[in-house]
Coordinates of C-alpha atoms in Angstrom, one line a residue:
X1 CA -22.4 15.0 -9.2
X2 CA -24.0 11.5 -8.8
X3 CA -24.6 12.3 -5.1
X4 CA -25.2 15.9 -4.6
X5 CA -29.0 15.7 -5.3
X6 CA -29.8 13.4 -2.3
X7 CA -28.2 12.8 1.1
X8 CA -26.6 8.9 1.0
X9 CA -26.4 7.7 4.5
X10 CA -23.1 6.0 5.2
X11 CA -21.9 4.5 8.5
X12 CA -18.5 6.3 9.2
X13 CA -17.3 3.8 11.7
X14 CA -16.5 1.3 8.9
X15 CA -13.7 0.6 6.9
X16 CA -13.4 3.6 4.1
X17 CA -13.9 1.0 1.4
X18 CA -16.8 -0.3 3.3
X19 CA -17.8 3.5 3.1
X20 CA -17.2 3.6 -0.6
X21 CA -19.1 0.9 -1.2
X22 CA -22.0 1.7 0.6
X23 CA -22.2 5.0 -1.3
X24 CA -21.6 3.7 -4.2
X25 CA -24.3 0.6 -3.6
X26 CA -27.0 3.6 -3.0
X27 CA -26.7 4.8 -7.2
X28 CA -26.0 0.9 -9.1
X29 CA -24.7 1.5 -12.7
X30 CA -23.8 -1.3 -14.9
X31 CA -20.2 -1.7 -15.3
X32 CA -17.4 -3.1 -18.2
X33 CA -14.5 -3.0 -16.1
X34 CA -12.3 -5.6 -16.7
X35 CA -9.7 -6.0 -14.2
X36 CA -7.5 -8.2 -15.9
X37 CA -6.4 -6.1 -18.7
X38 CA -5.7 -3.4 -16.7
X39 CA -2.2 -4.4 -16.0
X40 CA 0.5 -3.8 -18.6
X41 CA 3.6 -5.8 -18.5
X42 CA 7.0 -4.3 -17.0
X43 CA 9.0 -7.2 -18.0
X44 CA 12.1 -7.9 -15.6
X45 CA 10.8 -6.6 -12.3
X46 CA 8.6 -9.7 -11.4
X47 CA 8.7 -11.9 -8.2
X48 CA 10.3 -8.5 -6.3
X49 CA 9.9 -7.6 -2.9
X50 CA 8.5 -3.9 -3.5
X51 CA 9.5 -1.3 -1.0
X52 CA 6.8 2.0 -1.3
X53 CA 9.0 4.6 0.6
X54 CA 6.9 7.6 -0.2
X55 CA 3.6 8.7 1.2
X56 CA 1.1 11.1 0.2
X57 CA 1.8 13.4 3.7
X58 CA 5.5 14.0 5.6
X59 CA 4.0 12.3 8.7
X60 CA 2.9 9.1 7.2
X61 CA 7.2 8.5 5.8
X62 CA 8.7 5.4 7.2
X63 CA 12.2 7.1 7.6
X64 CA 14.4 6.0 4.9
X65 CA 17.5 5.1 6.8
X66 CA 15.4 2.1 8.1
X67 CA 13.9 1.5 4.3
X68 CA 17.8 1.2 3.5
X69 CA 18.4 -1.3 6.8
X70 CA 15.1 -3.2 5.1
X71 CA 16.8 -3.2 2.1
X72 CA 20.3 -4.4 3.0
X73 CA 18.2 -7.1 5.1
X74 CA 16.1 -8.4 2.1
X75 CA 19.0 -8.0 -0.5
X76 CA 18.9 -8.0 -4.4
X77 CA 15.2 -8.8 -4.6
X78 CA 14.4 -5.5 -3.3
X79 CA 12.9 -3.2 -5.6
X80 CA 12.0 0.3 -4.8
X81 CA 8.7 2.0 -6.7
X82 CA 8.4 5.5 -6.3
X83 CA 5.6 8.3 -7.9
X84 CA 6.1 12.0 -8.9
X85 CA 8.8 13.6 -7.1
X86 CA 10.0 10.6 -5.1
X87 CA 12.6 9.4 -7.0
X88 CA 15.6 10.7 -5.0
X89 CA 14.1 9.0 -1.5
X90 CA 14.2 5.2 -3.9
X91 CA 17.1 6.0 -4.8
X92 CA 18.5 7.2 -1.4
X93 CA 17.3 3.4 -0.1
X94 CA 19.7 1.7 -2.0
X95 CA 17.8 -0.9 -3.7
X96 CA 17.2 -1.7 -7.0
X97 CA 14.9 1.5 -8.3
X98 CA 11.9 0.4 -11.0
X99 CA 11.5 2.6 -14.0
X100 CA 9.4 5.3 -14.4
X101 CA 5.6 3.7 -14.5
X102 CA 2.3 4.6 -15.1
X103 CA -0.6 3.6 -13.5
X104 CA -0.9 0.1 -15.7
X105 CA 2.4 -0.6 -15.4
X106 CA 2.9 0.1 -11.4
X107 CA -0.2 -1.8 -10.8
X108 CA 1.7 -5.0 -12.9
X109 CA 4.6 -4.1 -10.9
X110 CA 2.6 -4.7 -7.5
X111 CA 0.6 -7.9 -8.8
X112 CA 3.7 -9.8 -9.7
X113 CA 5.4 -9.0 -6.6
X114 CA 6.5 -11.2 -4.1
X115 CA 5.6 -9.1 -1.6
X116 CA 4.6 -5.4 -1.0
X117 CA 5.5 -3.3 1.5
X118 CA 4.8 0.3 2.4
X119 CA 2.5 2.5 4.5
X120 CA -0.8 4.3 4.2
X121 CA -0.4 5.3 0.2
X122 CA -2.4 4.2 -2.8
X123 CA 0.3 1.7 -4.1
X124 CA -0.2 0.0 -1.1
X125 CA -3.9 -0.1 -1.6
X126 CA -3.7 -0.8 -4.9
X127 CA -1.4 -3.9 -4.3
X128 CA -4.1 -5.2 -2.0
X129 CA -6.9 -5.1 -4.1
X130 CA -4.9 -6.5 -6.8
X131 CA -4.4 -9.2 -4.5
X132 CA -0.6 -9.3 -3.5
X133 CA 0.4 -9.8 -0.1
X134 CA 1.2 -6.4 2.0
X135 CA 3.1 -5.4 4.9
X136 CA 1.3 -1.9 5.8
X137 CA 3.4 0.1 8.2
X138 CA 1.0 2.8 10.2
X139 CA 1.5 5.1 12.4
X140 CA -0.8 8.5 12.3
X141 CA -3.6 6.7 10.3
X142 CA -5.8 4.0 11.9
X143 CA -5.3 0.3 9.8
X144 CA -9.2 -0.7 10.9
X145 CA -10.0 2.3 9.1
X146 CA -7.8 3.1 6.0
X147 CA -5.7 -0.5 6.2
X148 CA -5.2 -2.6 3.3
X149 CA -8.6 -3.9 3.0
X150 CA -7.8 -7.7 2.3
X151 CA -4.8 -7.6 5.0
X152 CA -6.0 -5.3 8.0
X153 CA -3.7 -8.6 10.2
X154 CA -0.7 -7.7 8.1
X155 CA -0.1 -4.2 9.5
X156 CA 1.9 -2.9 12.1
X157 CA 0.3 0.0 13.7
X158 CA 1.3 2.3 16.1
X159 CA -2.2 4.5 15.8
X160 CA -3.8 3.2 19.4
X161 CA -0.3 4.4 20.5
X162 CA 2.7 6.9 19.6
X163 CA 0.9 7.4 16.3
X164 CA 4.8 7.9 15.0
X165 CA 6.0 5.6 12.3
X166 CA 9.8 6.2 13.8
X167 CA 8.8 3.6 16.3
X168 CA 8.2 1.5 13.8
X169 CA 11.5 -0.8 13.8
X170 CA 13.3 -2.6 11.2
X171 CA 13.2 -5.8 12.9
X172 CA 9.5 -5.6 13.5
X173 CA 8.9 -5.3 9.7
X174 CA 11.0 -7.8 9.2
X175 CA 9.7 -10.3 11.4
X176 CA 5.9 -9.4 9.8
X177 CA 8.0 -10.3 6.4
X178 CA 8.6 -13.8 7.5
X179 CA 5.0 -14.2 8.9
X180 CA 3.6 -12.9 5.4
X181 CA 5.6 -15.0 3.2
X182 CA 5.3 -18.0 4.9
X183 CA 1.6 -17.8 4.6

């Protein structure tokens, strides 16, 4: 209701958070938000390498035989996160599966972790604006537009091309792995 009584002109050609903030920028409201409290502890599943194999549409899924190949290929530090009615594709990866989380606790989950990786979902958004290093895989959703803000240069995206994430390959993500940890 804070914007329906006057038209807020936004450029569409930006990055949505760009967007977001823009129309957000146009109505200024003091805020308490404290971003380092928001995270509450889920002791044990620090320093992972998080695997987000769900997404919030069918054609934005990684397929999870190649989040299993990922997983043999990074080994016991992998740690699959999953949300509401994802929890037989983490477990069909055959990593180590987190717990049950709520928003505080999967947003402690992605800060800690060594690395992130997943494609056009909140999780991986989240991680990214928490500030943890991503790997976002994209295939029917343009990265300049809906990429992880901070990390648009760690994405593999297929969007100017097949637009498919199944030609997204194992050893490309893992390759992108290296680059990002390295940094």
């Amino acid at each position: 209701l804070l914007f329906t009584n006057r038209k807020v002109p936004v450029d569409t050609t930006k990055h949505v958070v760009d967007q977001n903030l823009q129309l957000a920028a146009s109505n200024r409201q003091p805020t308490t938000d404290n971003w380092s409290n928001y995270p509450t502890a889920v002791p044990g599943y620090e320093n992972a390498i998080v695997l987000l194999p769900g997404a919030g549409k069918p054609n934005k899924l990684w397929p999870v035989e190649r989040f299993r190949d990922l997983a043999k290929r990074i080994g016991p530090n992998a740690l699959s996160v999953w949300g509401p009615g994802e929890r037989d594709l983490a477990d069909a990866i055959g990593a180590r599966v987190a717990p049950p989380t709520n928003l505080r606790e999967l947003a402690w989950i992605l800060q800690q972790a060594q690395l992130v990786i997943g494609a056009d979902t909140g999780p991986l958004h989240l991680a990214d604006a928490l500030g943890a290093k991503v790997v976002g895989l994209y295939g029917p959703t343009n990265p300049r537009r809906n990429g992880p803000y901070h990390q648009l240069q760690h994405c593999i995206d297929r969007f100017p091309t097949t637009k498919w994430m199944e030609s997204i390959t194992v050893e490309e993500v893992m390759t992108m792995v290296e680059k990002v940890l390295a940094e």
